[in-house]
CSV table of C-alpha atoms in Angstrom, one decimal:
chain,number,residue,atom,x,y,z
Y,1,MET,CA,63.2,136.6,96.1
Y,2,ARG,CA,65.1,140.0,96.6
Y,3,VAL,CA,68.1,138.0,98.0
Y,4,TYR,CA,68.2,135.8,94.9
Y,5,GLY,CA,68.4,138.9,92.7
Y,6,VAL,CA,71.5,139.9,94.7
Y,7,ILE,CA,73.1,136.5,94.4
Y,8,PHE,CA,72.3,136.6,90.6
Y,9,LEU,CA,74.2,139.8,90.3
Y,10,ILE,CA,77.1,138.4,92.4
Y,11,LEU,CA,77.2,135.3,90.0
Y,12,LEU,CA,77.1,137.5,86.9
Y,13,PHE,CA,79.9,139.7,88.3
Y,14,ALA,CA,81.9,136.4,89.0
Y,15,PHE,CA,81.2,135.1,85.4
Y,16,ILE,CA,82.5,138.4,84.0
Y,17,LEU,CA,85.6,138.4,86.1
Y,18,LEU,CA,86.4,134.8,85.3
Y,19,SER,CA,85.7,135.0,81.6
Y,20,THR,CA,88.4,137.6,80.8
Y,21,ASN,CA,91.2,135.1,79.9
Y,22,LEU,CA,89.2,132.1,78.7
Y,23,SER,CA,90.7,132.0,75.2
Y,24,LYS,CA,94.3,132.6,76.5
Y,25,PRO,CA,96.6,129.9,75.1
Y,26,PHE,CA,98.0,127.4,77.7
Y,27,ILE,CA,101.2,129.3,78.4
Y,28,GLY,CA,100.8,130.7,81.8
Y,29,GLN,CA,101.2,129.7,85.5
Y,30,HIS,CA,100.2,126.0,86.0
Y,31,ASP,CA,98.8,125.8,82.4
Y,32,TRP,CA,100.7,122.6,82.0
Y,33,ASN,CA,97.4,121.1,83.5
Y,34,GLY,CA,95.4,122.5,80.6
Y,35,ALA,CA,97.8,121.0,78.0
Y,36,PHE,CA,98.0,117.7,79.8
Y,37,TRP,CA,94.2,117.2,80.3
Y,38,GLY,CA,93.6,118.6,76.8
Y,39,ASN,CA,95.9,116.0,75.3
Y,40,LEU,CA,94.1,113.3,77.2
Y,41,THR,CA,90.7,114.8,76.3
Y,42,ARG,CA,91.7,114.7,72.6
Y,43,ASN,CA,92.3,111.0,72.9
Y,44,TYR,CA,88.8,110.6,74.5
Y,45,LEU,CA,87.4,112.5,71.5
Y,46,ALA,CA,89.3,110.2,69.2
Y,47,HIS,CA,87.9,107.2,70.9
Y,48,PHE,CA,84.4,108.7,70.8
Y,49,ALA,CA,84.8,109.6,67.2
Y,50,LYS,CA,85.7,106.0,66.3
Y,51,LEU,CA,82.6,104.7,68.1
Y,52,THR,CA,80.5,107.2,66.1
Y,53,GLY,CA,82.1,106.6,62.7
Y,54,ASN,CA,84.0,110.0,62.6
Y,55,SER,CA,87.7,109.6,62.3
Y,56,ASN,CA,88.7,113.3,62.0
Y,57,TRP,CA,90.6,113.2,65.5
Y,58,HIS,CA,94.2,112.3,65.7
Y,59,THR,CA,95.7,110.7,68.8
Y,60,LEU,CA,99.0,111.7,70.4
Y,61,ASP,CA,102.0,109.5,71.2
Y,62,ARG,CA,102.3,110.8,74.9
Y,63,VAL,CA,99.0,109.4,75.9
Y,64,HIS,CA,99.0,105.5,75.4
Y,65,PRO,CA,95.9,103.6,74.1
Y,66,ASN,CA,95.1,102.1,77.6
Y,67,GLU,CA,94.8,105.6,78.9
Y,68,LEU,CA,91.8,106.3,76.6
Y,69,VAL,CA,89.8,105.1,79.6
Y,70,PHE,CA,91.4,107.3,82.3
Y,71,PHE,CA,94.6,108.5,83.7
Y,72,HIS,CA,95.3,106.0,86.5
Y,73,HIS,CA,96.8,108.4,89.0
Y,74,TYR,CA,93.2,109.8,89.6
Y,75,THR,CA,89.7,108.6,89.6
Y,76,PRO,CA,88.2,108.9,86.1
Y,77,LEU,CA,85.6,111.8,86.2
Y,78,LEU,CA,87.7,114.9,85.2
Y,79,PRO,CA,88.6,114.0,81.6
Y,80,VAL,CA,85.1,112.7,81.0
Y,81,LEU,CA,83.8,116.1,81.9
Y,82,PHE,CA,86.2,118.0,79.7
Y,83,THR,CA,85.3,115.6,76.8
Y,84,ALA,CA,81.6,116.5,77.3
Y,85,THR,CA,82.3,120.2,77.1
Y,86,SER,CA,84.5,119.7,74.1
Y,87,ILE,CA,81.8,117.8,72.3
Y,88,LEU,CA,79.3,120.5,73.1
Y,89,PHE,CA,81.4,123.7,72.3
Y,90,GLY,CA,84.4,122.4,70.3
Y,91,PHE,CA,87.9,121.3,71.3
Y,92,ASN,CA,89.8,124.5,72.5
Y,93,GLU,CA,91.0,126.4,75.5
Y,94,VAL,CA,87.6,128.1,75.9
Y,95,SER,CA,85.6,124.8,76.1
Y,96,LEU,CA,88.2,123.2,78.6
Y,97,ARG,CA,88.1,126.3,80.8
Y,98,LEU,CA,84.3,126.7,80.5
Y,99,LEU,CA,83.8,123.6,82.7
Y,100,THR,CA,85.7,125.0,85.6
Y,101,LEU,CA,84.2,128.5,85.2
Y,102,LEU,CA,80.7,127.1,85.4
Y,103,LEU,CA,81.4,125.0,88.4
Y,104,SER,CA,83.1,127.9,90.1
Y,105,LEU,CA,79.9,129.8,89.8
Y,106,VAL,CA,78.2,126.7,91.4
Y,107,MET,CA,80.7,126.9,94.3
Y,108,VAL,CA,79.9,130.7,94.8
Y,109,PHE,CA,76.2,129.9,94.9
Y,110,PHE,CA,76.5,127.1,97.5
Y,111,ILE,CA,78.9,129.1,99.6
Y,112,TYR,CA,76.0,131.5,99.9
Y,113,LYS,CA,73.6,128.7,100.7
Y,114,ILE,CA,75.8,127.3,103.5
Y,115,GLY,CA,76.4,130.7,105.0
Y,116,ASN,CA,72.7,131.4,104.9
Y,117,LEU,CA,71.8,128.0,106.5
Y,118,LEU,CA,74.5,128.1,109.2
Y,119,TYR,CA,74.4,131.7,110.2
Y,120,SER,CA,72.4,134.3,108.1
Y,121,LYS,CA,71.8,135.6,104.6
Y,122,GLU,CA,74.3,138.4,105.3
Y,123,VAL,CA,77.0,135.9,106.1
Y,124,GLY,CA,76.2,133.9,103.0
Y,125,LEU,CA,76.2,136.9,100.7
Y,126,LEU,CA,79.3,138.4,102.0
Y,127,ALA,CA,81.1,135.1,101.9
Y,128,SER,CA,80.1,134.7,98.2
Y,129,LEU,CA,81.5,138.2,97.6
Y,130,PHE,CA,84.8,137.5,99.5
Y,131,THR,CA,85.2,134.3,97.4
Y,132,LEU,CA,85.0,136.0,94.0
Y,133,LEU,CA,87.4,138.8,95.1
Y,134,THR,CA,90.2,136.4,96.1
Y,135,PRO,CA,93.3,135.9,93.8
Y,136,MET,CA,92.8,132.2,94.4
Y,137,PHE,CA,89.3,132.3,92.8
Y,138,LEU,CA,90.0,134.8,90.2
Y,139,TYR,CA,93.0,133.0,88.7
Y,140,TYR,CA,92.5,129.3,89.6
Y,141,GLY,CA,88.7,129.4,89.2
Y,142,THR,CA,89.3,128.6,85.6
Y,143,LEU,CA,92.3,126.3,86.0
Y,144,THR,CA,91.9,123.1,83.9
Y,145,ASP,CA,92.6,120.7,86.9
Y,146,HIS,CA,91.0,118.9,89.8
Y,147,GLU,CA,90.5,121.6,92.4
Y,148,PRO,CA,88.0,124.0,90.5
Y,149,VAL,CA,85.9,120.9,89.8
Y,150,LEU,CA,86.3,119.1,93.1
Y,151,VAL,CA,85.6,122.0,95.4
Y,152,PRO,CA,82.3,123.0,93.9
Y,153,LEU,CA,81.1,119.3,93.9
Y,154,GLY,CA,82.3,119.1,97.6
Y,155,THR,CA,80.6,122.3,98.5
Y,156,ALA,CA,77.3,121.3,97.0
Y,157,ALA,CA,77.7,117.8,98.6
Y,158,PHE,CA,78.3,119.5,102.0
Y,159,TYR,CA,75.2,121.8,101.7
Y,160,PHE,CA,73.0,118.8,100.9
Y,161,TYR,CA,74.5,116.8,103.8
Y,162,LEU,CA,73.5,119.7,106.2
Y,163,THR,CA,69.9,119.6,104.7
Y,164,PHE,CA,69.8,115.8,104.4
Y,165,LYS,CA,66.9,115.4,106.8
Y,166,LYS,CA,64.8,118.1,104.9
Y,167,SER,CA,63.4,115.8,102.1
Y,168,GLU,CA,64.0,112.7,100.1
Y,169,TRP,CA,65.1,114.9,97.2
Y,170,HIS,CA,67.9,116.4,99.3
Y,171,ARG,CA,69.0,112.9,100.3
Y,172,ILE,CA,69.2,111.7,96.6
Y,173,VAL,CA,71.1,115.0,95.5
Y,174,PHE,CA,73.5,114.5,98.4
Y,175,PHE,CA,74.5,111.0,97.3
Y,176,MET,CA,74.7,112.2,93.8
Y,177,PHE,CA,77.2,115.0,94.6
Y,178,LEU,CA,79.0,112.7,97.0
Y,179,LEU,CA,79.6,110.1,94.2
Y,180,LEU,CA,80.7,112.8,91.7
Y,181,MET,CA,83.1,114.2,94.3
Y,182,LEU,CA,84.7,110.9,95.0
Y,183,LEU,CA,85.0,110.1,91.3
Y,184,GLU,CA,86.6,113.3,90.6
Y,185,SER,CA,89.8,113.1,92.8
Y,186,TRP,CA,91.2,112.0,96.1
Y,187,GLY,CA,90.6,115.3,97.8
Y,188,GLY,CA,86.9,114.2,98.0
Y,189,TYR,CA,87.7,111.4,100.4
Y,190,PHE,CA,88.9,113.9,103.0
Y,191,LEU,CA,85.5,115.7,102.9
Y,192,ALA,CA,83.7,112.4,103.0
Y,193,ALA,CA,85.7,111.4,106.1
Y,194,GLY,CA,84.8,114.6,107.8
Y,195,ILE,CA,81.1,114.1,107.1
Y,196,VAL,CA,81.2,110.5,108.3
Y,197,ILE,CA,82.8,111.5,111.6
Y,198,HIS,CA,80.4,114.5,112.0
Y,199,SER,CA,77.3,112.3,111.1
Y,200,TRP,CA,78.5,109.5,113.6
Y,201,VAL,CA,79.5,111.8,116.6
Y,202,PHE,CA,77.2,114.8,116.3
Y,203,GLN,CA,74.2,113.6,114.4
Y,204,LYS,CA,74.1,110.1,115.8
Y,205,ASN,CA,73.3,108.9,112.4
Y,206,LYS,CA,75.4,105.8,112.1
Y,207,ARG,CA,73.5,104.5,109.2
Y,208,LEU,CA,74.4,107.5,106.9
Y,209,SER,CA,78.1,107.2,108.1
Y,210,LEU,CA,78.0,103.6,107.0
Y,211,HIS,CA,76.4,104.4,103.6
Y,212,ILE,CA,79.0,107.0,102.9
Y,213,THR,CA,81.8,104.7,103.8
Y,214,VAL,CA,80.5,101.9,101.6
Y,215,ILE,CA,80.2,104.2,98.7
Y,216,ALA,CA,83.7,105.6,99.2
Y,217,ILE,CA,85.2,102.1,99.5
Y,218,GLY,CA,83.2,100.9,96.5
Y,219,VAL,CA,84.7,103.9,94.3
Y,220,LEU,CA,88.2,103.0,95.5
Y,221,LEU,CA,87.9,99.3,94.7
Y,222,PHE,CA,86.5,100.2,91.3
Y,223,HIS,CA,89.4,102.3,90.6
Y,224,PHE,CA,91.9,99.6,91.7
Y,225,PHE,CA,90.1,97.0,89.7
Y,226,SER,CA,90.0,99.1,86.6
Y,227,ILE,CA,93.6,100.0,86.6
Y,228,ALA,CA,94.7,96.4,87.2
Y,229,ALA,CA,92.4,95.0,84.5
Y,230,ILE,CA,93.5,97.6,82.0
Y,231,LYS,CA,97.2,98.0,82.8
Y,232,GLY,CA,98.1,95.0,84.9
Y,233,PRO,CA,98.5,94.5,88.7
Y,234,GLN,CA,101.8,96.2,88.7
Y,235,THR,CA,100.1,99.6,87.9
Y,236,VAL,CA,98.4,99.3,91.3
Y,237,VAL,CA,101.8,99.2,92.9
Y,238,ASP,CA,103.0,102.1,90.9
Y,239,PHE,CA,99.8,104.0,92.0
Y,240,PHE,CA,100.8,103.6,95.6
Y,241,ARG,CA,104.5,104.4,94.8
Y,242,TYR,CA,103.3,107.6,93.3
Y,243,GLY,CA,101.1,108.4,96.2
Y,244,LEU,CA,104.1,108.1,98.6
Y,245,PHE,CA,106.0,110.6,96.4
Y,246,ARG,CA,103.0,113.1,96.7
Y,247,ILE,CA,103.0,112.8,100.5
Y,248,ASN,CA,106.8,113.4,100.5
Y,249,GLY,CA,107.4,109.8,101.8
Y,250,SER,CA,109.3,108.4,98.8
Y,251,PRO,CA,113.1,107.8,99.2
Y,252,ASP,CA,113.2,107.9,95.2
Y,253,ALA,CA,111.9,111.5,95.1
Y,254,PRO,CA,114.3,113.9,93.4
Y,255,ALA,CA,116.3,116.3,95.6
Y,256,SER,CA,114.4,119.2,94.2
Y,257,ALA,CA,111.2,117.7,95.8
Y,258,HIS,CA,112.7,117.3,99.2
Y,259,PHE,CA,112.0,120.0,102.0
Y,260,THR,CA,111.8,120.3,105.8
Y,261,PHE,CA,108.5,120.5,107.6
Y,262,ILE,CA,109.5,124.1,108.6
Y,263,GLN,CA,110.0,125.0,104.9
Y,264,TYR,CA,106.6,123.3,104.1
Y,265,ILE,CA,104.7,125.2,106.7
Y,266,THR,CA,106.4,128.5,105.7
Y,267,THR,CA,105.6,128.0,102.1
Y,268,GLU,CA,102.0,127.2,102.7
Y,269,LEU,CA,101.5,130.2,105.0
Y,270,ARG,CA,102.9,132.4,102.2
Y,271,TYR,CA,100.6,130.8,99.7
Y,272,GLY,CA,97.7,131.5,102.0
Y,273,ILE,CA,98.5,135.1,102.5
Y,274,ILE,CA,99.1,135.6,98.8
Y,275,TYR,CA,96.0,133.9,97.4
Y,276,PHE,CA,93.5,134.6,100.2
Y,277,THR,CA,94.9,138.0,101.3
Y,278,ARG,CA,96.0,139.0,104.7
Y,279,ILE,CA,92.6,140.5,105.4
Y,280,LEU,CA,90.7,137.2,105.0
Y,281,ILE,CA,93.4,135.2,106.9
Y,282,LEU,CA,93.2,137.6,109.9
Y,283,LEU,CA,89.4,137.4,109.9
Y,284,SER,CA,89.5,133.6,109.7
Y,285,LEU,CA,92.0,133.5,112.6
Y,286,THR,CA,89.6,135.8,114.6
Y,287,TRP,CA,86.9,133.2,114.0
Y,288,PHE,CA,89.1,130.5,115.6
Y,289,ILE,CA,89.8,132.8,118.5
Y,290,SER,CA,86.2,133.4,119.0
Y,291,LEU,CA,85.6,129.7,119.3
Y,292,ILE,CA,88.1,129.6,122.2
Y,293,GLY,CA,86.2,132.3,123.9
Y,294,LYS,CA,82.9,130.3,123.5
Y,295,LYS,CA,84.4,127.2,125.2
Y,296,ARG,CA,81.6,124.8,125.9
Y,297,HIS,CA,79.0,127.1,124.0
Y,298,ILE,CA,80.3,126.4,120.5
Y,299,SER,CA,77.3,126.2,118.3
Y,300,ARG,CA,76.3,123.4,115.9
Y,301,SER,CA,77.0,125.8,113.0
Y,302,ASP,CA,80.5,126.4,114.1
Y,303,ILE,CA,81.0,122.6,114.4
Y,304,SER,CA,79.7,122.2,110.8
Y,305,LEU,CA,81.8,125.0,109.4
Y,306,PHE,CA,84.9,123.4,111.0
Y,307,ILE,CA,84.4,120.3,108.8
Y,308,LEU,CA,85.3,122.6,105.8
Y,309,PHE,CA,88.5,123.6,107.6
Y,310,VAL,CA,89.4,120.0,108.3
Y,311,TRP,CA,88.7,119.1,104.7
Y,312,GLY,CA,91.2,121.7,103.2
Y,313,ILE,CA,93.9,121.5,105.8
Y,314,SER,CA,94.0,117.7,106.0
Y,315,PHE,CA,94.5,117.3,102.3
Y,316,VAL,CA,97.5,119.7,102.1
Y,317,LEU,CA,98.9,118.2,105.3
Y,318,VAL,CA,98.8,114.6,103.9
Y,319,PHE,CA,99.9,115.4,100.4
Y,320,ARG,CA,102.7,117.7,101.4
Y,321,ASN,CA,104.7,117.2,98.2
Y,322,LEU,CA,101.7,118.0,96.0
Y,323,ALA,CA,100.8,121.1,98.1
Y,324,TYR,CA,104.4,122.3,98.2
Y,325,ILE,CA,104.8,122.3,94.5
Y,326,HIS,CA,101.3,123.3,93.6
Y,327,ASP,CA,100.1,126.5,95.4
Y,328,TYR,CA,96.5,126.0,94.2
Y,329,LYS,CA,96.0,122.9,96.3
Y,330,LEU,CA,95.0,125.4,99.0
Y,331,TYR,CA,91.9,126.0,96.8
Y,332,LEU,CA,90.1,123.4,99.1
Y,333,LEU,CA,90.3,126.0,101.9
Y,334,LEU,CA,88.5,128.6,99.9
Y,335,PRO,CA,84.9,127.9,101.2
Y,336,PHE,CA,86.1,127.9,104.8
Y,337,ILE,CA,88.1,131.0,104.5
Y,338,SER,CA,85.3,132.9,102.9
Y,339,LEU,CA,82.6,131.7,105.3
Y,340,SER,CA,84.6,132.2,108.5
Y,341,SER,CA,85.8,135.6,107.3
Y,342,ALA,CA,82.3,136.6,106.5
Y,343,TYR,CA,80.9,135.5,109.8
Y,344,THR,CA,83.6,137.4,111.7
Y,345,THR,CA,83.0,140.6,109.5
Y,346,VAL,CA,79.2,140.5,110.0
Y,347,SER,CA,79.7,140.0,113.7
Y,348,ILE,CA,82.1,143.0,113.9
Y,349,LEU,CA,79.7,145.1,111.7
Y,350,ASN,CA,76.6,144.2,113.9
Y,351,TYR,CA,78.6,145.2,117.0
Y,352,VAL,CA,79.6,148.6,115.5
Y,353,SER,CA,76.1,149.1,114.2
Y,354,LYS,CA,74.6,148.7,117.6
Y,355,ARG,CA,77.4,150.3,119.8
Y,356,VAL,CA,78.8,153.0,117.6
Y,357,ASN,CA,77.0,154.0,114.3
Y,358,ARG,CA,75.3,152.2,111.4
Y,359,LYS,CA,77.0,154.4,108.8
Y,360,ILE,CA,80.4,153.4,110.3
Y,361,SER,CA,79.6,149.7,109.7
Y,362,TYR,CA,78.7,150.4,106.2
Y,363,LEU,CA,82.1,152.2,105.8
Y,364,LEU,CA,84.0,149.3,107.4
Y,365,LEU,CA,82.2,146.9,105.0
Y,366,LEU,CA,83.2,148.8,102.0
Y,367,MET,CA,86.8,149.0,103.4
Y,368,ALA,CA,86.9,145.3,103.9
Y,369,LEU,CA,85.7,144.5,100.3
Y,370,LEU,CA,88.0,147.0,98.6
Y,371,GLY,CA,90.9,145.8,100.8
Y,372,VAL,CA,90.4,142.3,99.6
Y,373,ALA,CA,89.9,143.3,96.0
Y,374,PHE,CA,93.0,145.4,95.8
Y,375,GLU,CA,95.5,144.0,98.3
Y,376,ARG,CA,96.9,141.4,95.8
Y,377,LEU,CA,95.8,143.1,92.6
Y,378,PRO,CA,99.3,143.5,91.1
Y,379,TYR,CA,100.2,140.0,91.8
Y,380,LEU,CA,96.9,138.7,90.2
Y,381,LEU,CA,97.5,140.8,87.1
Y,382,THR,CA,101.1,139.4,86.9
Y,383,LEU,CA,99.6,135.8,87.1
Y,384,LYS,CA,97.0,136.5,84.3
Y,385,ASN,CA,99.8,137.8,82.2
Y,386,THR,CA,102.3,134.9,82.6
Y,387,SER,CA,103.7,133.4,79.6
Y,388,PHE,CA,106.7,131.4,80.4
Y,389,ASN,CA,105.4,128.3,78.5
Y,390,LEU,CA,105.2,130.4,75.3
Y,391,PRO,CA,108.2,128.4,73.6
Y,392,GLY,CA,106.2,125.2,73.7
Y,393,TYR,CA,103.1,126.8,72.3
Y,394,THR,CA,105.1,128.5,69.5
Y,395,LEU,CA,106.7,125.3,68.5
Y,396,GLY,CA,103.5,123.5,68.5
Y,397,LYS,CA,101.9,126.0,66.2
Y,398,VAL,CA,104.9,125.8,63.8
Y,399,ILE,CA,104.7,122.0,63.7
Y,400,ALA,CA,101.0,122.1,63.1
Y,401,LYS,CA,101.3,124.6,60.2
Y,402,LYS,CA,104.4,123.0,58.5
Y,403,THR,CA,103.7,119.3,58.8
Y,404,LYS,CA,100.9,116.8,58.0
Y,405,PRO,CA,98.8,115.0,60.7
Y,406,SER,CA,100.5,111.7,59.8
Y,407,ASP,CA,104.0,113.0,60.2
Y,408,LYS,CA,106.3,111.8,62.8
Y,409,ILE,CA,108.7,114.4,64.3
Y,410,LEU,CA,111.9,114.1,66.2
Y,411,LEU,CA,112.7,117.0,68.5
Y,412,ILE,CA,116.4,116.8,69.1
Y,413,SER,CA,116.4,118.3,72.6
Y,414,LYS,CA,115.3,116.3,75.5
Y,415,GLU,CA,115.8,119.3,77.7
Y,416,PHE,CA,113.2,121.3,75.7
Y,417,ASP,CA,110.9,118.4,75.4
Y,418,ASP,CA,110.9,117.6,79.2
Y,419,PHE,CA,109.9,121.2,79.9
Y,420,TYR,CA,107.7,122.3,77.1
Y,421,GLY,CA,106.7,118.9,75.5
Y,422,GLU,CA,103.2,118.8,76.8
Y,423,PHE,CA,102.4,122.2,75.4
Y,424,THR,CA,104.1,121.3,72.0
Y,425,ARG,CA,102.0,118.3,71.7
Y,426,PHE,CA,98.7,120.0,72.6
Y,427,TYR,CA,99.1,122.6,69.8
Y,428,ALA,CA,100.9,120.4,67.3
Y,429,ASN,CA,98.7,117.3,67.5
Y,430,ARG,CA,101.4,115.3,66.1
Y,431,GLU,CA,103.5,112.2,67.1
Y,432,ILE,CA,106.6,113.8,68.5
Y,433,MET,CA,109.6,112.1,70.1
Y,434,GLY,CA,112.0,114.3,72.1
Y,435,LYS,CA,115.6,113.0,72.7
Y,436,ASP,CA,119.2,113.9,72.4
Y,437,ILE,CA,121.3,112.5,69.5
Y,438,THR,CA,125.0,112.5,69.0
Y,439,PHE,CA,126.9,112.1,65.9
Y,440,TYR,CA,128.2,108.8,67.3
Y,441,ASP,CA,124.6,107.6,67.4
Y,442,LEU,CA,124.3,108.4,63.7
Y,443,GLU,CA,127.4,106.6,62.9
Y,444,LYS,CA,126.5,103.7,64.8
Y,445,ASN,CA,123.0,103.5,63.3
Y,446,PRO,CA,122.8,105.4,59.9
Y,447,HIS,CA,119.1,104.8,59.8
Y,448,GLU,CA,118.4,106.5,63.1
Y,449,LEU,CA,116.4,109.3,61.5
Y,450,ASP,CA,114.5,107.2,58.9
Y,451,ASP,CA,111.3,106.8,61.0
Y,452,TYR,CA,110.9,110.6,61.2
Y,453,HIS,CA,109.5,112.9,58.6
Y,454,TYR,CA,110.9,116.1,60.3
Y,455,CYS,CA,113.8,116.7,62.8
Y,456,ILE,CA,113.6,119.9,64.8
Y,457,VAL,CA,116.7,121.8,66.4
Y,458,VAL,CA,116.1,124.5,68.9
Y,459,LYS,CA,118.2,127.5,69.1
Y,460,ASN,CA,120.3,128.0,72.2
Y,461,ARG,CA,119.7,124.3,73.4
Y,462,PRO,CA,122.5,121.7,73.8
Y,463,ILE,CA,123.2,119.8,70.6
Y,464,ASP,CA,126.2,118.0,69.1
Y,465,GLN,CA,127.4,120.5,66.6
Y,466,LYS,CA,128.3,117.6,64.2
Y,467,VAL,CA,124.7,116.5,64.2
Y,468,LYS,CA,123.6,119.9,63.3
Y,469,ASP,CA,126.1,120.1,60.4
Y,470,TYR,CA,125.2,116.6,59.2
Y,471,LEU,CA,121.4,117.7,59.1
Y,472,GLU,CA,122.3,120.9,57.2
Y,473,GLU,CA,124.3,119.1,54.7
Y,474,LYS,CA,121.9,116.3,54.0
Y,475,TYR,CA,118.3,117.7,54.4
Y,476,SER,CA,116.5,120.8,53.2
Y,477,TYR,CA,115.4,122.9,56.1
Y,478,GLU,CA,113.6,126.0,57.2
Y,479,THR,CA,114.2,128.2,60.2
Y,480,ILE,CA,111.2,129.9,61.9
Y,481,GLY,CA,112.2,131.9,65.0
Y,482,ASP,CA,114.2,129.7,67.4
Y,483,PHE,CA,113.3,126.5,65.6
Y,484,THR,CA,114.9,124.8,62.5
Y,485,LEU,CA,112.8,122.2,60.8
Y,486,PHE,CA,114.7,119.5,58.7
Y,487,ASN,CA,112.7,117.6,56.2
Y,488,SER,CA,114.3,114.2,56.6
Y,489,GLN,CA,112.1,112.5,53.9
Y,490,ILE,CA,113.6,114.6,51.1
């Protein structure tokens, strides 16, 4: 029971660290995901409200009605989970981030359980501590996207796979987490494949491997059938085209998304050092070196831990475009990095304690923990304070305050809309069209603006000056900061 008191304190510490920025608007690094999934969640809530007779929610123009079921690029679980927390705690940044925060705590707990099962309670506890001290966990542990949901589900599934023979209950829970993991996103398939191979080759459990394979194929077929039924067969083709783009295999990919393999490897190594720290990367490398030294005496525990490495590394190697653009895709490696680093550290400390002095080993442990905590602290604080999506948030708030829910808004800047549109729609909760208009367009079609209640011009964004003069002459307007709102219905 004493060790569970320690893990409780670790989880409490993790909760405190993760909860510092829960209510921050979606304006920071990779917060586009929060705005996107938030917009989709609002549509789920609108659909749910109609079913229950409550019509207080308003849908958005960016998410089409047939996406009320799910966003077809991914399997359907994520927005359903966000909807559940929004129903329970209200629709806001806190409720959306709360899901990933709670699941991050689940991941820390199961990292401890795996370390304890494979090696020792010391390895498990240290691995959980290493996890919550990394910039990867402290910033992306509350990211409203797939990885902070997938990795906890996968970590739990992996633990119950390791204890599969323990009881019927463990077997049921394993299949439950396996199914949730596969329904969450495609990264789950990489762990499922690793478990299938391990079960077949090392456990000689071909029946389990077959069951996992059937479940994985079943989820895949369900997804294809669903998107074909809802959006048509062409959507399945589009799905594969999108997949090719994400693995950097699409000739139609924009030039900005092209990179050499050397550039890719260099970038991923830099991401790893930044988000996992040099200390943990070196300790993990030492774990690999120790495997070479063991040669034929590699333990079952080492082989099992290697599955977690294969899970994370295979995903980023296959979806190179995705990983190159999104640094947090390395999140899948977090359980392995923490566990392998903890094992190496405990091995070193045991050696020092026996051969040198126990007090020296305690000092080394403290230095390792402080080193991980402070190595990238300035970068972590910079991440937490990022606000480069503030213009989209600001405009969204202005629109929400100055317009009615039924109003249609024309944002005369496709450039602004392409970059900030998701944020603007999340905070405005209005039907917004972003496009460029020339004075020639207005001459050709004098009724161009009739469908819109407001037209918005953004300061320092390209616009036909004649269009701006026309709007100022014809409509009443109000300038708020960098935004001028023209009331086109007066």
